XYZ file of C-alpha atoms in Angstrom:
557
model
C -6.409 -32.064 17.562
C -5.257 -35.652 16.852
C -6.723 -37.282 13.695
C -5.135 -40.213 12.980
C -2.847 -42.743 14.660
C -0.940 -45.598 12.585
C 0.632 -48.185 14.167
C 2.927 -51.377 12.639
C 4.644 -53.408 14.385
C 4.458 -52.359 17.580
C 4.648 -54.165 20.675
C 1.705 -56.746 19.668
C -0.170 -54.613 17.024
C 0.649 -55.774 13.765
C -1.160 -52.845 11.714
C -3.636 -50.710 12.797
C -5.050 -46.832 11.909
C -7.468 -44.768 13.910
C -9.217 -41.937 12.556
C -9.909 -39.671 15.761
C -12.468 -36.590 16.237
C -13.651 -33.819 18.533
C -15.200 -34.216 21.938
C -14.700 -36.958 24.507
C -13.501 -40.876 23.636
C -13.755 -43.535 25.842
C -11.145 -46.279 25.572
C -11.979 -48.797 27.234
C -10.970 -52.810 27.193
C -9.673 -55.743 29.661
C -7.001 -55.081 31.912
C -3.674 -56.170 29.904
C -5.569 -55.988 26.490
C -3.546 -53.306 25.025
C -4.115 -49.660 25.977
C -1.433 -48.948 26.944
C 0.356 -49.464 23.721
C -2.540 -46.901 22.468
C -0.798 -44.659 24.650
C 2.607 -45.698 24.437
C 2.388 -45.319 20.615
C 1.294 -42.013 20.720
C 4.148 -41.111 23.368
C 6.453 -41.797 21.177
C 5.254 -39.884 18.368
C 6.027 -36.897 20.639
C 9.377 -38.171 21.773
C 9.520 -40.450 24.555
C 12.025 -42.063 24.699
C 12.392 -45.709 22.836
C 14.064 -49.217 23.159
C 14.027 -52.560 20.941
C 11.346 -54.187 22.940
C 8.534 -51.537 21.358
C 9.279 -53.517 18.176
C 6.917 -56.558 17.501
C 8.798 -59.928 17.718
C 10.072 -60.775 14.644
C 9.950 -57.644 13.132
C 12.639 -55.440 11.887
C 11.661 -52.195 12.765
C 8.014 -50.511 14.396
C 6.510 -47.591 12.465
C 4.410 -44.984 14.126
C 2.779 -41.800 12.875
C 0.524 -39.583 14.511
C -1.735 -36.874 12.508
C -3.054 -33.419 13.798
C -5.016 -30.550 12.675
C -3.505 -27.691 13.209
C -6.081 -24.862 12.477
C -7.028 -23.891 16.027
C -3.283 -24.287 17.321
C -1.182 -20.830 16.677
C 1.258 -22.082 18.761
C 2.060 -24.931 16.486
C 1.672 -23.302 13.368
C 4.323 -20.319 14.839
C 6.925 -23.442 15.714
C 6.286 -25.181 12.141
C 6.849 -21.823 10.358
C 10.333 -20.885 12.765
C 11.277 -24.562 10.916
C 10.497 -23.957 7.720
C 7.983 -26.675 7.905
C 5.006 -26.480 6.243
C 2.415 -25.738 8.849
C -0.719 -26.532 6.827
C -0.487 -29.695 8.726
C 1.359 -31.553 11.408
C 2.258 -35.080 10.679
C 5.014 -36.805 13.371
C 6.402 -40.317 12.297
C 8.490 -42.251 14.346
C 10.627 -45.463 13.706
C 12.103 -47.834 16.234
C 14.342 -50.430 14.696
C 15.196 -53.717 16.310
C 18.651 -53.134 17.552
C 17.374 -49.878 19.492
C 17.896 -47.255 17.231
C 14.836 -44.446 16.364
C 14.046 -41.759 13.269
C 12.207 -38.962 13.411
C 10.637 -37.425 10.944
C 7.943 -33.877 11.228
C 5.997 -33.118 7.815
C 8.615 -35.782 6.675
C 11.788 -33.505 7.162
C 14.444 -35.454 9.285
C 13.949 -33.983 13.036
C 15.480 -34.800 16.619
C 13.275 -36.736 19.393
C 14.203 -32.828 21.131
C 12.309 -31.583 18.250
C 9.316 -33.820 18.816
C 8.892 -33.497 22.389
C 9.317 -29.484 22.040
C 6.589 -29.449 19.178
C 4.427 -31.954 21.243
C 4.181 -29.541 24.147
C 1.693 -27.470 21.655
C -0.270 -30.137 20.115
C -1.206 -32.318 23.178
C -1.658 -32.976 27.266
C -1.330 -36.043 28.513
C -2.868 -36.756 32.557
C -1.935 -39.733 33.975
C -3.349 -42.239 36.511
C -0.748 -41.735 38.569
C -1.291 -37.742 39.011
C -2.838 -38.514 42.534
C 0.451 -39.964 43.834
C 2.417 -37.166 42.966
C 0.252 -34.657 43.895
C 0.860 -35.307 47.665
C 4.824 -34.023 46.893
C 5.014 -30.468 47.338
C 7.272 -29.854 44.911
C 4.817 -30.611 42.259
C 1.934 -27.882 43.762
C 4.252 -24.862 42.579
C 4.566 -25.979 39.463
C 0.886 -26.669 38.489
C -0.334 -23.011 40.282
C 2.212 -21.792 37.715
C 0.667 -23.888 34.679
C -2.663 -23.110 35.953
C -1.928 -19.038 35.853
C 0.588 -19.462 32.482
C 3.412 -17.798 34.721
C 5.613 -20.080 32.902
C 7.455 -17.997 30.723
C 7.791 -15.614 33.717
C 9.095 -18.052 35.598
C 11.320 -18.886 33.079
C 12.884 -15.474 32.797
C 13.134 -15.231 36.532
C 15.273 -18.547 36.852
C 17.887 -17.457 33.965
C 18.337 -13.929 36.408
C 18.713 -16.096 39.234
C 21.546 -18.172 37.726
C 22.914 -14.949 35.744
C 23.038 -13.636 39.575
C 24.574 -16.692 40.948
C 27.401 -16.657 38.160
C 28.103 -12.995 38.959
C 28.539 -14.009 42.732
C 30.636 -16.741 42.250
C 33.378 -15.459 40.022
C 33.093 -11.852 42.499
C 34.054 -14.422 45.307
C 36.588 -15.782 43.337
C 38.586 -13.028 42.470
C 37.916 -11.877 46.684
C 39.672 -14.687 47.795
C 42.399 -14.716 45.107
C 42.807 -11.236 45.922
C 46.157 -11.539 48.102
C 47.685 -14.122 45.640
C 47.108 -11.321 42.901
C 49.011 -8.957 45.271
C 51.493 -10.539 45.573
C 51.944 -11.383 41.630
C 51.446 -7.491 40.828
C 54.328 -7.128 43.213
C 56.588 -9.376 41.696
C 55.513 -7.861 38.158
C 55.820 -4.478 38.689
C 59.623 -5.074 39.969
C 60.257 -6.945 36.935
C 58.958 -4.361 34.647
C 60.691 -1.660 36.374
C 64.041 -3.003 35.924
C 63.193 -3.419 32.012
C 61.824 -0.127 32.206
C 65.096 0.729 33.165
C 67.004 -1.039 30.456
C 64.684 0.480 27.753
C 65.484 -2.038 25.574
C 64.171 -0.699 21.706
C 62.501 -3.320 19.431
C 65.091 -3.812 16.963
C 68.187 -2.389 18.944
C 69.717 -5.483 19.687
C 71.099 -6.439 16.174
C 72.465 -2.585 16.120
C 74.379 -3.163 18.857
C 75.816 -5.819 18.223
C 76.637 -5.157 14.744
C 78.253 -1.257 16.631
C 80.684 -3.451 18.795
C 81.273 -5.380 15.808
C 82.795 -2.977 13.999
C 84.139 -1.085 17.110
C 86.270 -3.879 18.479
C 87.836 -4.293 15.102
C 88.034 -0.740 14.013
C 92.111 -0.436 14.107
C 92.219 -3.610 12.183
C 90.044 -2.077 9.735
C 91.360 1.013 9.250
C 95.181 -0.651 8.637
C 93.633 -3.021 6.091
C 91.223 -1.021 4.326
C 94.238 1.673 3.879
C 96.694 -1.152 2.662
C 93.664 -2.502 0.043
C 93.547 1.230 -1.401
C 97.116 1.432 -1.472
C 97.053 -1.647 -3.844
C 93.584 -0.255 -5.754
C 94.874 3.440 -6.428
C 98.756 3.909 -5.952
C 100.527 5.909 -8.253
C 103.194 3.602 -8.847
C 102.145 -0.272 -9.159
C 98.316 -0.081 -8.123
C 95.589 -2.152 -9.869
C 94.426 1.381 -11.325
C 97.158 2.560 -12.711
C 98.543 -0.595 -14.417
C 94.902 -0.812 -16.088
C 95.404 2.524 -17.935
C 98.423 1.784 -19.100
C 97.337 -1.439 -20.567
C 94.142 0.106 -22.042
C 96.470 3.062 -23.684
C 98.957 0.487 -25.299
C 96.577 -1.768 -26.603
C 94.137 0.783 -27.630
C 97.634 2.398 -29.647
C 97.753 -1.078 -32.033
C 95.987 -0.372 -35.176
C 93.008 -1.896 -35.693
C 92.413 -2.229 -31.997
C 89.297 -0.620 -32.041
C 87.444 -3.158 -34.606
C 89.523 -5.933 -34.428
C 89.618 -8.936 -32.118
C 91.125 -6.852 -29.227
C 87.750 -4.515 -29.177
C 86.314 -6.594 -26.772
C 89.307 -7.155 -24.167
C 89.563 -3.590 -24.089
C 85.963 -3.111 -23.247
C 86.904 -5.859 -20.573
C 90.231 -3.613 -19.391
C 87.773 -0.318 -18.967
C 85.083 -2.203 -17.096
C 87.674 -3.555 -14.529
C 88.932 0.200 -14.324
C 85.470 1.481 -13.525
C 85.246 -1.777 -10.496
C 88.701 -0.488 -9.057
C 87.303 2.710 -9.050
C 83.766 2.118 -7.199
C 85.570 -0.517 -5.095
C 88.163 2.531 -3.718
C 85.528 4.311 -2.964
C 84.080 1.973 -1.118
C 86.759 1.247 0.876
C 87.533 5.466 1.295
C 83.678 5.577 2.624
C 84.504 2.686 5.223
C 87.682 4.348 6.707
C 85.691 7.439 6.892
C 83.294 5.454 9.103
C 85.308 3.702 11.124
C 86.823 5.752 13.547
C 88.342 4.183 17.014
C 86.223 5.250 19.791
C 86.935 3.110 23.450
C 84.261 5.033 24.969
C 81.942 4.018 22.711
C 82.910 0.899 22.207
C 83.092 0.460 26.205
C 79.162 1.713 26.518
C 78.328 -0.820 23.535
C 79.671 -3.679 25.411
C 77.916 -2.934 28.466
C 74.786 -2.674 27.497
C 75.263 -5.854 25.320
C 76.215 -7.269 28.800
C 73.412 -5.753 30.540
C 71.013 -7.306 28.056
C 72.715 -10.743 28.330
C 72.231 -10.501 31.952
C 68.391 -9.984 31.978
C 67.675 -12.472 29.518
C 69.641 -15.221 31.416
C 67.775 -13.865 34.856
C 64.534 -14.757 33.096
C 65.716 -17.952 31.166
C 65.004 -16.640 27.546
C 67.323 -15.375 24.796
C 68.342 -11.492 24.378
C 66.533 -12.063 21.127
C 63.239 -12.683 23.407
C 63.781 -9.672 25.642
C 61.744 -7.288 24.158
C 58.765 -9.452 23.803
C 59.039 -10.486 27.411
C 58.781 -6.888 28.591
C 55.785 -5.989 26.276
C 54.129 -9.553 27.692
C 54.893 -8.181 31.608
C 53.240 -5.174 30.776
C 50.339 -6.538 29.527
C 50.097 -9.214 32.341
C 50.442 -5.749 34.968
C 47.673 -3.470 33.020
C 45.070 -6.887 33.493
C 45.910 -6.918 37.214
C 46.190 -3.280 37.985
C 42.527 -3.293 36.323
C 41.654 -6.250 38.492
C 40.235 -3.945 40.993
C 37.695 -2.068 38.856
C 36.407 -5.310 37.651
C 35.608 -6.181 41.208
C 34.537 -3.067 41.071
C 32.165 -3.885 38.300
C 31.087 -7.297 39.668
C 30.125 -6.520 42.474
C 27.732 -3.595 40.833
C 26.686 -6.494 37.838
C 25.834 -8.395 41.092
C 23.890 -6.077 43.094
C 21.816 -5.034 39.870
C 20.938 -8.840 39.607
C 20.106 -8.642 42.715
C 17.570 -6.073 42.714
C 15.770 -7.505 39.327
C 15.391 -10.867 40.489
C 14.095 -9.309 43.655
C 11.601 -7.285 41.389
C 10.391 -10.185 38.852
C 10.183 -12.569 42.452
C 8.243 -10.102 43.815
C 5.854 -8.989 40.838
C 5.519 -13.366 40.353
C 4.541 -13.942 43.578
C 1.736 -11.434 43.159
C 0.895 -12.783 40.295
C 0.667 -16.427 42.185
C -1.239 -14.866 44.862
C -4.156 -14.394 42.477
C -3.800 -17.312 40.658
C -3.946 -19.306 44.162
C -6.813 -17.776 45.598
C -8.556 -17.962 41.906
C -7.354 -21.866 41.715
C -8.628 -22.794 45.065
C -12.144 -21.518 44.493
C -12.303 -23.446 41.487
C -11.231 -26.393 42.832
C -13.687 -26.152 45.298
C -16.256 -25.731 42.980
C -15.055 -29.182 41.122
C -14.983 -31.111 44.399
C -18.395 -30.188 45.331
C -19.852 -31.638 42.173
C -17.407 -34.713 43.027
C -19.710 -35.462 46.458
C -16.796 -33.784 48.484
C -19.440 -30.382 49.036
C -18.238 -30.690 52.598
C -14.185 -30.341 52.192
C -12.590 -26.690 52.226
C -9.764 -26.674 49.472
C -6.866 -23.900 49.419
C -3.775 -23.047 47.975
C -1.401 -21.662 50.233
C 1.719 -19.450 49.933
C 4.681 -18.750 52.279
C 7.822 -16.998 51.474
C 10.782 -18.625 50.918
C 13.798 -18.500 53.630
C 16.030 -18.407 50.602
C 16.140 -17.015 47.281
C 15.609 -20.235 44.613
C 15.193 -20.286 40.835
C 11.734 -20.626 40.915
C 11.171 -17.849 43.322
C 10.502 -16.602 46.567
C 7.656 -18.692 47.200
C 6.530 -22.278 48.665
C 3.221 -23.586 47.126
C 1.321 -26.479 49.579
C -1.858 -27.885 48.385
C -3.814 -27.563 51.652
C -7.502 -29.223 52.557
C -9.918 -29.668 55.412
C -11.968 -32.822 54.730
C -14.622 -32.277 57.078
C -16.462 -29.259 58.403
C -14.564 -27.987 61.681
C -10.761 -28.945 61.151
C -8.230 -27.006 59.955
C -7.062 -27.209 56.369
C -3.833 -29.653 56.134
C -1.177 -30.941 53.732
C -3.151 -33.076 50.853
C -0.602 -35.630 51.962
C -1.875 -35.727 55.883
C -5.283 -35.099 55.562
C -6.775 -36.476 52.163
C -7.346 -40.628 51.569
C -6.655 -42.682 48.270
C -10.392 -42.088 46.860
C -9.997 -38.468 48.215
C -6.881 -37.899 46.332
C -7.762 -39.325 43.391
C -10.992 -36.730 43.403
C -9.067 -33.721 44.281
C -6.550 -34.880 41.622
C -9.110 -34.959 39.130
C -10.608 -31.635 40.172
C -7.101 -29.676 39.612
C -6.616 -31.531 36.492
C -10.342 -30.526 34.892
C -9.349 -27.177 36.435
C -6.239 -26.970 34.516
C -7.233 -28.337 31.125
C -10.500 -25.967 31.245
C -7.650 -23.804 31.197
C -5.168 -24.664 28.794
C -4.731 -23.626 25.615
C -4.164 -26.767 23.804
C -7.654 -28.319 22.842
C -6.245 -31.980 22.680
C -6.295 -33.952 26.244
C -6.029 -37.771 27.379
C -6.227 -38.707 30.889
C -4.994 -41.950 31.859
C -7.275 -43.903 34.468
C -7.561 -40.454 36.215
C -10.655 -41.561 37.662
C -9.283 -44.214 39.495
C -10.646 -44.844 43.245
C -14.209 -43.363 42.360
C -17.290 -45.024 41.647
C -21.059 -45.558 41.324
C -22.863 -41.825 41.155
C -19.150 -39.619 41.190
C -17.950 -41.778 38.525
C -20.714 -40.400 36.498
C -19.888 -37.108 37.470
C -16.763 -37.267 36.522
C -17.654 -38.675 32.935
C -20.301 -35.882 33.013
C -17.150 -33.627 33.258
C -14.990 -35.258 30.938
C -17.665 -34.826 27.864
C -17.820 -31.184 29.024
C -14.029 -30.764 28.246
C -14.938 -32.641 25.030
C -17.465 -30.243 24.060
C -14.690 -27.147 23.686
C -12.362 -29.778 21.895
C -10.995 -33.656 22.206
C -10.978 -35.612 25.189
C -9.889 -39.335 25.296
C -9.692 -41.032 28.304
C -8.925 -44.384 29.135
C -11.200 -45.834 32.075
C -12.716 -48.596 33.587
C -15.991 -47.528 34.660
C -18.787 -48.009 32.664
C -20.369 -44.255 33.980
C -17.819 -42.721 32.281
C -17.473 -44.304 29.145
C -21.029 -44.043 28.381
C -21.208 -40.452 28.825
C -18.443 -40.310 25.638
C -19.267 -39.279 22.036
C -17.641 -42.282 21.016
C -16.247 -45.034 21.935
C -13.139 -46.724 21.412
C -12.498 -50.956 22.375
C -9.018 -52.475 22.242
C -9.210 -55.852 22.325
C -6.592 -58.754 22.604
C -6.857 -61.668 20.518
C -4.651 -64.989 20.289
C -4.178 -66.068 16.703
C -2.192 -69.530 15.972
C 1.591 -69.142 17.994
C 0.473 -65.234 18.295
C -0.923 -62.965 19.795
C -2.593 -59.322 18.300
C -4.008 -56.195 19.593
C -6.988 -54.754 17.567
C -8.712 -51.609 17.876
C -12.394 -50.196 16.802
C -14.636 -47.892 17.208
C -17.879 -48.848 18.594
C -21.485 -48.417 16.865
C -24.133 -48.276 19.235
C -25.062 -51.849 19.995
C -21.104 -52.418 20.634
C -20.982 -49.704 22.966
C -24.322 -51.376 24.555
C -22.105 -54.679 24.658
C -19.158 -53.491 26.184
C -20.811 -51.546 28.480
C -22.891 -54.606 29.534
C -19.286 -56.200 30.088
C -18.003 -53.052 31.913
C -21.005 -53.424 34.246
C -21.604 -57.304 34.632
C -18.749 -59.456 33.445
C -18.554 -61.842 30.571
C -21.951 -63.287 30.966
C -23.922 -60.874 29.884
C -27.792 -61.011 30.910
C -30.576 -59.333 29.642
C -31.185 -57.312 32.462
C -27.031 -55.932 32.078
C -27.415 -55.125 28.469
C -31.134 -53.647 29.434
C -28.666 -51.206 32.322
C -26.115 -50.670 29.797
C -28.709 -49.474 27.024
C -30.141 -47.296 29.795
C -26.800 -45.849 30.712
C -26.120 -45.134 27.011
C -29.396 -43.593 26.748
C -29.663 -41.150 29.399
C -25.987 -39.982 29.293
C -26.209 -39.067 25.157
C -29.480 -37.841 25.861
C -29.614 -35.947 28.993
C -32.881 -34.346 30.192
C -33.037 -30.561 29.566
């Protein structure tokens, strides 16, 4: 529950800090004196959203916090520990600077205002005065049966298989319609790979062949000069080979030559010997090679050509031919598969299909309960709200269409008067009616809810004299199983709190400041006098309000 609230510089509260307790608060003061900030202060603690005007003029920044004990509230403590956040306690701090900006901070570890409102869900439930109006819009009656029954996370679930469904249909449609466009592609691509097929171009072939033709083309001038450089290596009679010997044998004849400064030139004259002799090899292994083949050389040169001419058909270089094939390929396998992944859509589809169909249907009997169980209790509420005589129902009808939420339509249905037929809230019921059969379906759902912590905001507007008593009497019975605060204007309700809370305005010099205190018993007595007469309080209103006080903290047993 919520323990504490600090406030600085926020709207027109310079400082303030409330320490809060169990069962029901009344909050009470003069219209415009400031509870709404109460409120407002708190809602941004769990992450409404903020602007510069929540800052007190002249003031650089607004700092909120808001406390809560955590003991009682798994929920909370699970989220905390997901976090790494100690979840021994739960302290939220908010701060709104001038200029606009916010910081959020939970157990003082940086967070996002995301964070805050998803942690806020499980500390707190706020019911506003304006529940009434919207409970006359139909879309709102689904979603409080599903509150009511906590079919939330199964309704959750159900919407993400709707939209997984949806997906799957879309992108099945797609590729339908595309269908002849792909046709005709595959068409195109399987000609094109056929006549590379046909080609059979190898990976690295192209630099062989052209290397082949190379040497083909040029084979007789190879052969002449190859034979005319071996004539000039190794000849008999003035080659390089032979005129090396005989300079090595003379000069190795000279005394001395073998120590003496001619020991290294003829080291020189036998290295150059062993050269001519690997290099006429060499050239003996090339004419062996080389051979002059026209067929060949013919079948080199057109498939050089037929390369050439497939590469220029397709704008790339021969170089990129092979590539291009293995890309064509690939681009043909995806389409040729193209069928068995409609194939496997549409199956993907129709199983979607069939478990959305089978979490709608197991929801909606689920709802079917929860309606029938909701409506009684309602009913139940409205009779001790003086409306004994009005019939109360939920009603379900199927859906024409499959939606996220379902197969079903929710409508809030009731039959004022004995005899008439039950009818739309929004036909049937009045402003003060409303506001009662709001209140009902909101004590409903908090009796149900698993967070202990509630504040309803002037939800008892439009009632008065004995049923605004009831309804205080069924406030402080929410506040017995945790904490209730309520902010109200009748003096029936707030005397039937376990404590009350006065926010008062106050001009001070050029300013003007909000303060905030709980009540002892004669101030209660006071500001109940005021709730019931006005500012001149007389003996006889004080005398009422002590009465009030009396009988609602001490009921008869």
């Amino acid at each position: 529950m919520l323990t504490q609230l600090a406030i600085q510089d926020f709207a027109i509260v310079d400082h303030l800090e409330l320490e809060l307790c169990g069962g029901m608060t009344a909050i009470t003061g003069e219209t415009g004196a400031g509870k709404s900030i109460l409120l407002g202060a708190l809602g941004l603690c769990l992450g409404e959203r903020a602007d510069a005007g929540s800052v007190r003029h002249g003031r650089e920044r607004a700092d909120l916090s808001a406390r809560f004990d955590i003991h009682h509230l798994p929920a909370a403590q699970a989220w905390l520990a997901d976090r790494e956040l100690s979840d021994d306690e739960c302290l939220l701090r908010r701060v709104i600077t001038a200029n606009g900006r916010s910081k959020a901070w939970i157990n003082g570890q940086p967070a996002t205002i995301t964070d805050l409102k998803s942690l806020g869900e499980h500390l707190i439930q706020i019911h506003g005065q304006h529940a009434h109006q919207a409970l006359v819009r139909e879309e709102t009656h689904l979603a409080l049966l599903d509150d009511y029954a906590g079919l939330n996370a199964d309704v959750s679930v159900l919407t993400e298989t709707f939209r997984a469904w949806q997906r799957t249909r879309r992108r099945l449609k797609e590729l339908s319609e595309a269908g002849s466009e792909i046709e005709a592609k595959r068409q195109l691509l399987r000609y094109q790979v056929e006549e590379l097929d046909q080609l059979g171009l190898e990976e690295d072939e192209l630099p062989q062949l052209e290397e082949e033709q190379l040497q083909l083309a040029h084979a007789d001038e190879i052969l002449r000069e190859t034979e005319f450089a071996t004539e000039c290596c190794a000849s008999d009679e003035g080659g390089a080979l032979n005129l090396l010997h005989q300079a090595h044998q003379r000069l190795s004849a000279l005394p001395g030559s073998d120590k003496g400064a001619l020991a290294n030139t003829l080291n020189l004259l036998g290295d150059a010997q062993i050269q001519i002799e690997e290099a006429t090899s060499e050239l003996s292994r090339l004419a062996g090679h080389t051979e002059l083949d026209p067929a060949r050389l013919s079948y080199v040169e057109d498939r050089l050509g037929d390369i050439h001419r497939l590469a220029r058909k397709h704008h790339i270089t021969p170089e990129e031919l092979y590539a291009f094939h293995q890309q064509l390929m690939a681009t043909l396998d995806q389409l040729d598969t193209s069928d068995n992944d409609l194939d496997a859509l549409g199956a993907k589809a129709n199983e979607l299909r069939e478990r959305y169909r089978q979490q709608a249907r197991a929801l909606s009997e689920a709802r079917k309960k929860a309606a029938f169980k909701l409506g009684k209790e309602v009913q139940q509420q409205l009779a001790f709200l003086a409306m004994d005589k009005a019939h109360f129902e939920v009603a379900l009808q199927a859906r024409e269409t499959p939606a996220p939420e379902g197969l079903d339509r929710v409508q809030f249905l009731i039959s004022a008067n004995p005899g008439q037929p039950a009818r739309p809230l929004a036909k049937v019921a009045s402003g003060g009616e409303l506001s009662r059969v709001s209140l009902a379906i909101q004590v409903v759902a908090a009796s149900h809810s698993t967070i202990p912590s509630l504040i309803f905001d002037e939800v008892d507007v439009g009632v008065s004299g004995a049923t605004a008593e009831i309804v205080g009497q069924l406030l402080r019975k929410l506040g017995t199983n945790g904490q209730v605060m309520t902010v109200t204007h009748l003096p029936q309700v707030a005397a039937q709190a376990h404590q009350h809370l006065h926010i008062e305005k106050r001009a001070k010099r050029n300013t003007t400041l909000t303060n905030m205190a709980l009540l002892d018993e004669s101030g209660r007595i006071s500001e109940l006098a005021r709730m019931l007469g006005g500012v001149n309080l007389s003996e006889q209103t004080l005398a009422h309000a002590r009465e009030m006080l009396n009988a609602s903290q001490h009921p008869p047993h």
